[in-house]
PDB file of C-alpha atoms in Angstrom:
ATOM      1  CA  PRO A   1       0.117  -0.110  -0.004  1.00 96.00           C
ATOM      2  CA  PRO A   2       1.217   3.712  -0.493  1.00 95.00           C
ATOM      3  CA  GLY A   3       3.317   4.642   2.721  1.00 96.00           C
ATOM      4  CA  PHE A   4       3.587   1.213   3.497  1.00 97.00           C
ATOM      5  CA  ASP A   5       4.986   0.587   7.118  1.00 97.00           C
ATOM      6  CA  PRO A   6       6.348  -2.937   7.871  1.00 95.00           C
ATOM      7  CA  ALA A   7       5.532  -2.366  11.542  1.00 97.00           C
ATOM      8  CA  LYS A   8       1.876  -2.098  10.926  1.00 97.00           C
ATOM      9  CA  ARG A   9      -0.724  -4.745   9.914  1.00 98.00           C
ATOM     10  CA  TYR A  10      -2.779  -4.579   6.804  1.00 98.00           C
ATOM     11  CA  PRO A  11      -5.878  -6.364   5.400  1.00 98.00           C
ATOM     12  CA  LEU A  12      -5.165  -8.809   2.617  1.00 98.00           C
ATOM     13  CA  VAL A  13      -6.638  -9.077  -0.816  1.00 98.00           C
ATOM     14  CA  TYR A  14      -6.091 -12.552  -2.379  1.00 98.00           C
ATOM     15  CA  LEU A  15      -6.335 -12.491  -6.294  1.00 98.00           C
ATOM     16  CA  VAL A  16      -7.132 -15.709  -8.151  1.00 98.00           C
ATOM     17  CA  HIS A  17      -6.187 -15.771 -11.815  1.00 97.00           C
ATOM     18  CA  GLY A  18      -8.476 -16.897 -14.666  1.00 96.00           C
ATOM     19  CA  GLY A  19      -7.777 -19.148 -17.616  1.00 95.00           C
ATOM     20  CA  PRO A  20      -7.627 -21.348 -15.787  1.00 96.00           C
ATOM     21  CA  GLN A  21      -4.473 -21.970 -17.934  1.00 97.00           C
ATOM     22  CA  GLY A  22      -3.086 -18.282 -17.090  1.00 96.00           C
ATOM     23  CA  ALA A  23      -0.736 -16.739 -14.674  1.00 97.00           C
ATOM     24  CA  TRP A  24      -0.218 -13.576 -12.563  1.00 96.00           C
ATOM     25  CA  LEU A  25       2.665 -11.803 -14.129  1.00 95.00           C
ATOM     26  CA  ASP A  26       4.703  -8.523 -13.778  1.00 92.00           C
ATOM     27  CA  VAL A  27       2.235  -6.485 -15.982  1.00 88.00           C
ATOM     28  CA  TRP A  28      -0.238  -3.605 -16.036  1.00 89.00           C
ATOM     29  CA  HIS A  29      -3.724  -4.705 -16.244  1.00 86.00           C
ATOM     30  CA  ALA A  30      -6.902  -2.736 -16.460  1.00 87.00           C
ATOM     31  CA  ARG A  31      -9.083  -4.904 -14.182  1.00 83.00           C
ATOM     32  CA  TRP A  32      -6.568  -7.015 -11.816  1.00 92.00           C
ATOM     33  CA  ASN A  33      -4.301  -4.127 -11.244  1.00 95.00           C
ATOM     34  CA  TYR A  34      -2.395  -4.955  -8.183  1.00 96.00           C
ATOM     35  CA  GLN A  35      -1.535  -1.147  -7.453  1.00 96.00           C
ATOM     36  CA  LEU A  36      -5.278  -0.159  -7.606  1.00 96.00           C
ATOM     37  CA  PHE A  37      -6.097  -2.863  -4.857  1.00 97.00           C
ATOM     38  CA  ALA A  38      -3.169  -1.659  -2.802  1.00 97.00           C
ATOM     39  CA  ALA A  39      -4.216   1.992  -3.205  1.00 97.00           C
ATOM     40  CA  ARG A  40      -7.042   1.427  -0.820  1.00 95.00           C
ATOM     41  CA  GLY A  41      -4.764   0.087   1.740  1.00 97.00           C
ATOM     42  CA  PHE A  42      -4.620  -3.665   1.157  1.00 98.00           C
ATOM     43  CA  VAL A  43      -1.636  -5.982   0.909  1.00 98.00           C
ATOM     44  CA  VAL A  44      -2.080  -7.982  -2.384  1.00 98.00           C
ATOM     45  CA  ALA A  45      -1.130 -11.459  -3.019  1.00 98.00           C
ATOM     46  CA  ALA A  46      -1.363 -13.227  -6.442  1.00 97.00           C
ATOM     47  CA  VAL A  47      -0.464 -17.044  -6.276  1.00 97.00           C
ATOM     48  CA  ASN A  48       0.244 -19.072  -9.221  1.00 97.00           C
ATOM     49  CA  PHE A  49      -1.222 -22.468  -8.823  1.00 97.00           C
ATOM     50  CA  HIS A  50      -1.116 -25.785 -10.519  1.00 97.00           C
ATOM     51  CA  GLY A  51      -2.843 -24.756 -13.961  1.00 95.00           C
ATOM     52  CA  SER A  52      -0.576 -21.667 -14.174  1.00 97.00           C
ATOM     53  CA  THR A  53       1.623 -21.053 -17.414  1.00 97.00           C
ATOM     54  CA  GLY A  54       5.439 -20.716 -17.079  1.00 96.00           C
ATOM     55  CA  TYR A  55       6.266 -23.687 -15.030  1.00 96.00           C
ATOM     56  CA  GLY A  56       6.187 -26.036 -17.948  1.00 97.00           C
ATOM     57  CA  GLN A  57       3.451 -27.902 -19.754  1.00 97.00           C
ATOM     58  CA  PRO A  58       2.865 -30.785 -17.071  1.00 97.00           C
ATOM     59  CA  VAL A  59       2.099 -27.951 -14.496  1.00 96.00           C
ATOM     60  CA  THR A  60      -0.333 -26.154 -16.747  1.00 97.00           C
ATOM     61  CA  ASP A  61      -2.038 -29.358 -17.958  1.00 97.00           C
ATOM     62  CA  ALA A  62      -2.414 -30.312 -14.212  1.00 96.00           C
ATOM     63  CA  ILE A  63      -5.537 -28.191 -13.522  1.00 97.00           C
ATOM     64  CA  SER A  64      -7.745 -30.023 -16.160  1.00 97.00           C
ATOM     65  CA  ARG A  65     -10.199 -32.640 -14.963  1.00 97.00           C
ATOM     66  CA  ASP A  66      -8.930 -31.292 -11.544  1.00 98.00           C
ATOM     67  CA  TRP A  67     -10.464 -27.897 -11.075  1.00 98.00           C
ATOM     68  CA  GLY A  68     -11.123 -27.893  -7.325  1.00 97.00           C
ATOM     69  CA  GLY A  69      -8.327 -30.276  -6.340  1.00 97.00           C
ATOM     70  CA  ALA A  70      -4.495 -29.078  -6.687  1.00 97.00           C
ATOM     71  CA  PRO A  71      -5.337 -25.622  -7.358  1.00 98.00           C
ATOM     72  CA  LEU A  72      -7.248 -25.251  -4.092  1.00 98.00           C
ATOM     73  CA  GLU A  73      -4.320 -27.057  -2.202  1.00 98.00           C
ATOM     74  CA  ASP A  74      -1.759 -24.601  -3.789  1.00 98.00           C
ATOM     75  CA  LEU A  75      -4.099 -21.737  -2.923  1.00 98.00           C
ATOM     76  CA  GLN A  76      -4.456 -22.722   0.747  1.00 98.00           C
ATOM     77  CA  LYS A  77      -0.578 -23.194   1.140  1.00 98.00           C
ATOM     78  CA  GLY A  78       0.043 -19.881  -0.474  1.00 98.00           C
ATOM     79  CA  LEU A  79      -2.519 -18.261   1.992  1.00 98.00           C
ATOM     80  CA  ASP A  80      -0.720 -19.998   4.815  1.00 98.00           C
ATOM     81  CA  VAL A  81       2.412 -18.158   3.827  1.00 98.00           C
ATOM     82  CA  VAL A  82       0.968 -14.821   3.161  1.00 98.00           C
ATOM     83  CA  ALA A  83      -1.011 -14.978   6.451  1.00 98.00           C
ATOM     84  CA  ARG A  84       1.963 -15.356   8.524  1.00 98.00           C
ATOM     85  CA  LEU A  85       3.656 -12.289   7.185  1.00 98.00           C
ATOM     86  CA  PRO A  86       4.078  -9.926  10.111  1.00 98.00           C
ATOM     87  CA  PHE A  87       2.389  -6.851   8.224  1.00 98.00           C
ATOM     88  CA  VAL A  88      -0.654  -9.167   7.352  1.00 98.00           C
ATOM     89  CA  ASP A  89      -3.725  -9.264   9.299  1.00 98.00           C
ATOM     90  CA  SER A  90      -4.850 -12.751   9.040  1.00 97.00           C
ATOM     91  CA  THR A  91      -8.126 -11.859  10.588  1.00 98.00           C
ATOM     92  CA  ARG A  92      -9.000  -9.398   7.449  1.00 98.00           C
ATOM     93  CA  MET A  93      -8.550 -11.416   4.260  1.00 98.00           C
ATOM     94  CA  GLY A  94     -10.602 -11.365   1.126  1.00 98.00           C
ATOM     95  CA  ALA A  95     -10.290 -13.006  -2.174  1.00 98.00           C
ATOM     96  CA  ALA A  96     -11.477 -12.171  -5.628  1.00 98.00           C
ATOM     97  CA  GLY A  97     -11.086 -13.618  -9.187  1.00 98.00           C
ATOM     98  CA  ALA A  98     -12.866 -13.838 -12.549  1.00 98.00           C
ATOM     99  CA  SER A  99     -13.714 -16.548 -14.875  1.00 98.00           C
ATOM    100  CA  TYR A 100     -11.973 -19.559 -13.597  1.00 98.00           C
ATOM    101  CA  GLY A 101     -10.994 -17.295 -10.767  1.00 98.00           C
ATOM    102  CA  GLY A 102     -14.563 -16.521 -10.381  1.00 98.00           C
ATOM    103  CA  TYR A 103     -15.311 -20.323 -10.302  1.00 98.00           C
ATOM    104  CA  MET A 104     -12.458 -20.673  -7.400  1.00 98.00           C
ATOM    105  CA  ILE A 105     -14.271 -17.969  -5.429  1.00 98.00           C
ATOM    106  CA  PHE A 106     -17.494 -20.009  -5.489  1.00 98.00           C
ATOM    107  CA  TRP A 107     -15.204 -23.173  -4.774  1.00 98.00           C
ATOM    108  CA  LEU A 108     -13.453 -21.555  -1.651  1.00 98.00           C
ATOM    109  CA  ALA A 109     -16.897 -20.259  -0.316  1.00 98.00           C
ATOM    110  CA  GLY A 110     -17.821 -23.956   0.202  1.00 98.00           C
ATOM    111  CA  HIS A 111     -14.419 -25.226   1.117  1.00 98.00           C
ATOM    112  CA  THR A 112     -12.903 -22.419   3.620  1.00 97.00           C
ATOM    113  CA  GLY A 113     -13.864 -19.830   6.147  1.00 97.00           C
ATOM    114  CA  ARG A 114     -10.724 -17.858   6.236  1.00 97.00           C
ATOM    115  CA  PHE A 115     -11.902 -14.976   4.285  1.00 98.00           C
ATOM    116  CA  LYS A 116     -14.258 -12.120   5.290  1.00 98.00           C
ATOM    117  CA  ALA A 117     -15.331 -11.076   1.883  1.00 98.00           C
ATOM    118  CA  LEU A 118     -15.355 -12.534  -1.539  1.00 98.00           C
ATOM    119  CA  VAL A 119     -15.857 -11.081  -5.108  1.00 98.00           C
ATOM    120  CA  ALA A 120     -16.742 -13.510  -7.926  1.00 98.00           C
ATOM    121  CA  HIS A 121     -16.647 -12.010 -11.713  1.00 98.00           C
ATOM    122  CA  ASP A 122     -18.088 -14.133 -14.342  1.00 98.00           C
ATOM    123  CA  GLY A 123     -17.670 -17.413 -12.563  1.00 98.00           C
ATOM    124  CA  VAL A 124     -18.752 -20.805 -13.322  1.00 98.00           C
ATOM    125  CA  PHE A 125     -21.088 -21.903 -10.648  1.00 98.00           C
ATOM    126  CA  ASN A 126     -22.716 -25.008 -12.329  1.00 98.00           C
ATOM    127  CA  PRO A 127     -20.398 -26.633 -15.030  1.00 98.00           C
ATOM    128  CA  VAL A 128     -23.617 -28.562 -16.288  1.00 98.00           C
ATOM    129  CA  SER A 129     -25.423 -25.438 -17.047  1.00 98.00           C
ATOM    130  CA  MET A 130     -22.334 -23.498 -18.015  1.00 98.00           C
ATOM    131  CA  TYR A 131     -21.779 -26.322 -20.910  1.00 97.00           C
ATOM    132  CA  GLY A 132     -25.133 -25.889 -22.411  1.00 96.00           C
ATOM    133  CA  THR A 133     -24.780 -22.142 -22.829  1.00 97.00           C
ATOM    134  CA  THR A 134     -21.092 -21.540 -23.567  1.00 97.00           C
ATOM    135  CA  GLU A 135     -19.812 -20.563 -27.020  1.00 96.00           C
ATOM    136  CA  GLU A 136     -16.845 -22.426 -26.579  1.00 94.00           C
ATOM    137  CA  LEU A 137     -17.856 -26.109 -26.102  1.00 95.00           C
ATOM    138  CA  TRP A 138     -14.358 -27.519 -26.742  1.00 95.00           C
ATOM    139  CA  PHE A 139     -13.434 -26.192 -23.316  1.00 96.00           C
ATOM    140  CA  PRO A 140     -15.753 -27.792 -20.814  1.00 96.00           C
ATOM    141  CA  ARG A 141     -15.459 -31.006 -22.996  1.00 96.00           C
ATOM    142  CA  TRP A 142     -11.482 -31.041 -22.317  1.00 96.00           C
ATOM    143  CA  GLU A 143     -11.732 -29.631 -18.903  1.00 97.00           C
ATOM    144  CA  PHE A 144     -14.238 -32.061 -17.754  1.00 97.00           C
ATOM    145  CA  ASN A 145     -13.520 -34.992 -19.714  1.00 96.00           C
ATOM    146  CA  GLY A 146     -16.627 -35.235 -21.757  1.00 95.00           C
ATOM    147  CA  THR A 147     -20.245 -33.926 -21.994  1.00 97.00           C
ATOM    148  CA  PRO A 148     -23.147 -33.781 -19.432  1.00 96.00           C
ATOM    149  CA  TYR A 149     -25.051 -36.075 -21.660  1.00 96.00           C
ATOM    150  CA  GLY A 150     -22.603 -38.730 -21.213  1.00 93.00           C
ATOM    151  CA  ASP A 151     -20.157 -39.186 -17.911  1.00 93.00           C
ATOM    152  CA  ARG A 152     -20.950 -36.081 -15.954  1.00 94.00           C
ATOM    153  CA  SER A 153     -19.020 -37.339 -12.878  1.00 97.00           C
ATOM    154  CA  LEU A 154     -16.359 -34.522 -13.150  1.00 98.00           C
ATOM    155  CA  PHE A 155     -19.047 -31.964 -13.811  1.00 98.00           C
ATOM    156  CA  GLU A 156     -20.591 -32.767 -10.560  1.00 98.00           C
ATOM    157  CA  GLN A 157     -17.460 -33.446  -8.392  1.00 98.00           C
ATOM    158  CA  TRP A 158     -16.006 -29.966  -9.019  1.00 98.00           C
ATOM    159  CA  SER A 159     -19.463 -28.220  -9.064  1.00 98.00           C
ATOM    160  CA  PRO A 160     -19.635 -25.160  -6.437  1.00 98.00           C
ATOM    161  CA  LEU A 161     -23.617 -25.702  -6.746  1.00 98.00           C
ATOM    162  CA  ASN A 162     -23.109 -28.848  -4.515  1.00 98.00           C
ATOM    163  CA  HIS A 163     -21.488 -27.022  -1.643  1.00 98.00           C
ATOM    164  CA  VAL A 164     -23.775 -24.002  -1.211  1.00 98.00           C
ATOM    165  CA  LYS A 165     -24.870 -25.187   2.114  1.00 98.00           C
ATOM    166  CA  ASP A 166     -21.471 -24.356   3.313  1.00 98.00           C
ATOM    167  CA  TRP A 167     -21.401 -20.810   2.077  1.00 98.00           C
ATOM    168  CA  LYS A 168     -21.191 -18.268   4.807  1.00 98.00           C
ATOM    169  CA  THR A 169     -18.811 -15.490   3.455  1.00 98.00           C
ATOM    170  CA  PRO A 170     -20.200 -12.187   1.987  1.00 98.00           C
ATOM    171  CA  MET A 171     -19.899 -12.114  -1.594  1.00 98.00           C
ATOM    172  CA  LEU A 172     -20.045  -9.660  -4.356  1.00 99.00           C
ATOM    173  CA  VAL A 173     -21.240 -11.220  -7.748  1.00 98.00           C
ATOM    174  CA  VAL A 174     -20.523  -9.690 -10.924  1.00 98.00           C
ATOM    175  CA  HIS A 175     -21.533 -10.451 -14.263  1.00 98.00           C
ATOM    176  CA  GLY A 176     -22.209  -9.218 -17.824  1.00 98.00           C
ATOM    177  CA  GLN A 177     -25.075  -9.709 -20.007  1.00 98.00           C
ATOM    178  CA  LEU A 178     -23.149 -10.128 -23.266  1.00 98.00           C
ATOM    179  CA  ASP A 179     -20.775 -12.813 -21.733  1.00 98.00           C
ATOM    180  CA  TYR A 180     -21.117 -15.840 -24.083  1.00 97.00           C
ATOM    181  CA  ARG A 181     -18.196 -17.743 -22.548  1.00 97.00           C
ATOM    182  CA  VAL A 182     -19.808 -18.206 -18.994  1.00 98.00           C
ATOM    183  CA  ASP A 183     -23.364 -17.104 -19.444  1.00 98.00           C
ATOM    184  CA  LEU A 184     -25.035 -14.495 -17.206  1.00 98.00           C
ATOM    185  CA  ALA A 185     -27.171 -17.314 -15.501  1.00 98.00           C
ATOM    186  CA  GLU A 186     -24.210 -18.531 -13.851  1.00 98.00           C
ATOM    187  CA  GLY A 187     -23.855 -15.387 -11.912  1.00 98.00           C
ATOM    188  CA  LEU A 188     -27.608 -15.205 -11.204  1.00 98.00           C
ATOM    189  CA  GLN A 189     -27.696 -18.746  -9.946  1.00 98.00           C
ATOM    190  CA  ALA A 190     -24.556 -18.069  -7.633  1.00 98.00           C
ATOM    191  CA  PHE A 191     -26.523 -14.736  -6.373  1.00 98.00           C
ATOM    192  CA  THR A 192     -29.722 -16.705  -5.764  1.00 98.00           C
ATOM    193  CA  ALA A 193     -27.926 -19.315  -3.665  1.00 98.00           C
ATOM    194  CA  LEU A 194     -26.160 -16.843  -1.475  1.00 98.00           C
ATOM    195  CA  ARG A 195     -29.707 -15.140  -0.652  1.00 98.00           C
ATOM    196  CA  GLU A 196     -31.326 -18.323  -0.184  1.00 98.00           C
ATOM    197  CA  MET A 197     -28.586 -19.445   2.421  1.00 98.00           C
ATOM    198  CA  GLY A 198     -28.960 -16.125   3.982  1.00 98.00           C
ATOM    199  CA  VAL A 199     -25.419 -14.807   3.208  1.00 98.00           C
ATOM    200  CA  PRO A 200     -24.828 -11.144   2.619  1.00 98.00           C
ATOM    201  CA  ALA A 201     -24.428 -10.512  -1.104  1.00 98.00           C
ATOM    202  CA  LYS A 202     -24.611  -7.927  -3.837  1.00 98.00           C
ATOM    203  CA  PHE A 203     -24.976  -8.372  -7.682  1.00 98.00           C
ATOM    204  CA  LEU A 204     -23.269  -5.954 -10.087  1.00 98.00           C
ATOM    205  CA  TYR A 205     -24.792  -6.247 -13.468  1.00 98.00           C
ATOM    206  CA  PHE A 206     -23.185  -4.729 -16.706  1.00 98.00           C
ATOM    207  CA  PRO A 207     -26.022  -4.944 -19.570  1.00 98.00           C
ATOM    208  CA  ASP A 208     -23.437  -3.689 -22.209  1.00 98.00           C
ATOM    209  CA  GLU A 209     -20.380  -5.978 -21.333  1.00 98.00           C
ATOM    210  CA  GLY A 210     -19.079  -9.532 -22.171  1.00 97.00           C
ATOM    211  CA  HIS A 211     -16.532 -11.675 -20.543  1.00 97.00           C
ATOM    212  CA  TRP A 212     -14.381  -8.498 -19.780  1.00 95.00           C
ATOM    213  CA  VAL A 213     -15.358  -5.095 -18.603  1.00 97.00           C
ATOM    214  CA  LEU A 214     -13.998  -2.975 -21.579  1.00 96.00           C
ATOM    215  CA  LYS A 215     -15.957   0.307 -21.385  1.00 97.00           C
ATOM    216  CA  PRO A 216     -14.000   3.079 -19.343  1.00 96.00           C
ATOM    217  CA  ARG A 217     -16.981   4.323 -17.400  1.00 97.00           C
ATOM    218  CA  ASN A 218     -18.072   0.713 -16.608  1.00 98.00           C
ATOM    219  CA  ARG A 219     -14.518   0.018 -15.390  1.00 97.00           C
ATOM    220  CA  ARG A 220     -14.952   2.953 -13.011  1.00 97.00           C
ATOM    221  CA  VAL A 221     -18.005   1.361 -11.581  1.00 98.00           C
ATOM    222  CA  TRP A 222     -16.390  -1.956 -11.483  1.00 98.00           C
ATOM    223  CA  TRP A 223     -13.474  -0.602  -9.459  1.00 98.00           C
ATOM    224  CA  SER A 224     -15.320   1.602  -7.047  1.00 98.00           C
ATOM    225  CA  THR A 225     -17.859  -1.240  -6.360  1.00 98.00           C
ATOM    226  CA  VAL A 226     -15.395  -3.801  -5.933  1.00 98.00           C
ATOM    227  CA  LEU A 227     -13.100  -1.815  -3.668  1.00 98.00           C
ATOM    228  CA  ASP A 228     -16.010  -0.605  -1.561  1.00 98.00           C
ATOM    229  CA  TRP A 229     -17.279  -4.014  -1.043  1.00 98.00           C
ATOM    230  CA  LEU A 230     -13.805  -5.258   0.174  1.00 98.00           C
ATOM    231  CA  GLU A 231     -13.189  -2.190   2.380  1.00 98.00           C
ATOM    232  CA  GLN A 232     -16.786  -2.911   4.043  1.00 98.00           C
ATOM    233  CA  TYR A 233     -15.775  -6.240   5.287  1.00 98.00           C
ATOM    234  CA  LEU A 234     -11.980  -5.815   5.719  1.00 98.00           C
ATOM    235  CA  ARG A 235     -11.810  -2.709   7.476  1.00 91.00           C
TER     236      ARG A 235
END
């Protein structure tokens, strides 16, 4: 954060990248901009887990058919390391991600209570319904080893829908009407589940955006809403 003092303790924002075959890099990004998160007084951590690029093809391939397995383990181990840093307040940690990162936010919500706030953008909530609405059919076929009309075991095994009974962490859900990669219905289903479970939640809807928020004014709305949500629960 600006004016960083290592003697103080700061809230943490834990970022989860999309792809899922992607990576956090030393780059400037309009949406996942480390400095813009830090500008609100957060320490920012960005961990590359199994499925990330840059560590060899076997590591990149490891996420396929294992969406909620090794990547979750890596993220938990990374969080252990970051939470032990003397300038991180481990009682005030939040997480955010989009696309596969949004999926992992839904997955984390059902598998850990370590976060005080979550942000899920364009995430996969129900792999079965996502299959029937995406414009990129080869992707779920490869990642879940088939189709829901045949062997849907992996679709069910790695479905956040099956763990909503354990959701307790306040969550901001973001989705765009023109998202043909991960349909708007995924975000709406997640938001409905949050409200049905009695979990504090907010839905940010962009009628004129797809899988990415590209319009400058919409980006300003995105940043202010996301940062305000995190600040609400981590301050």
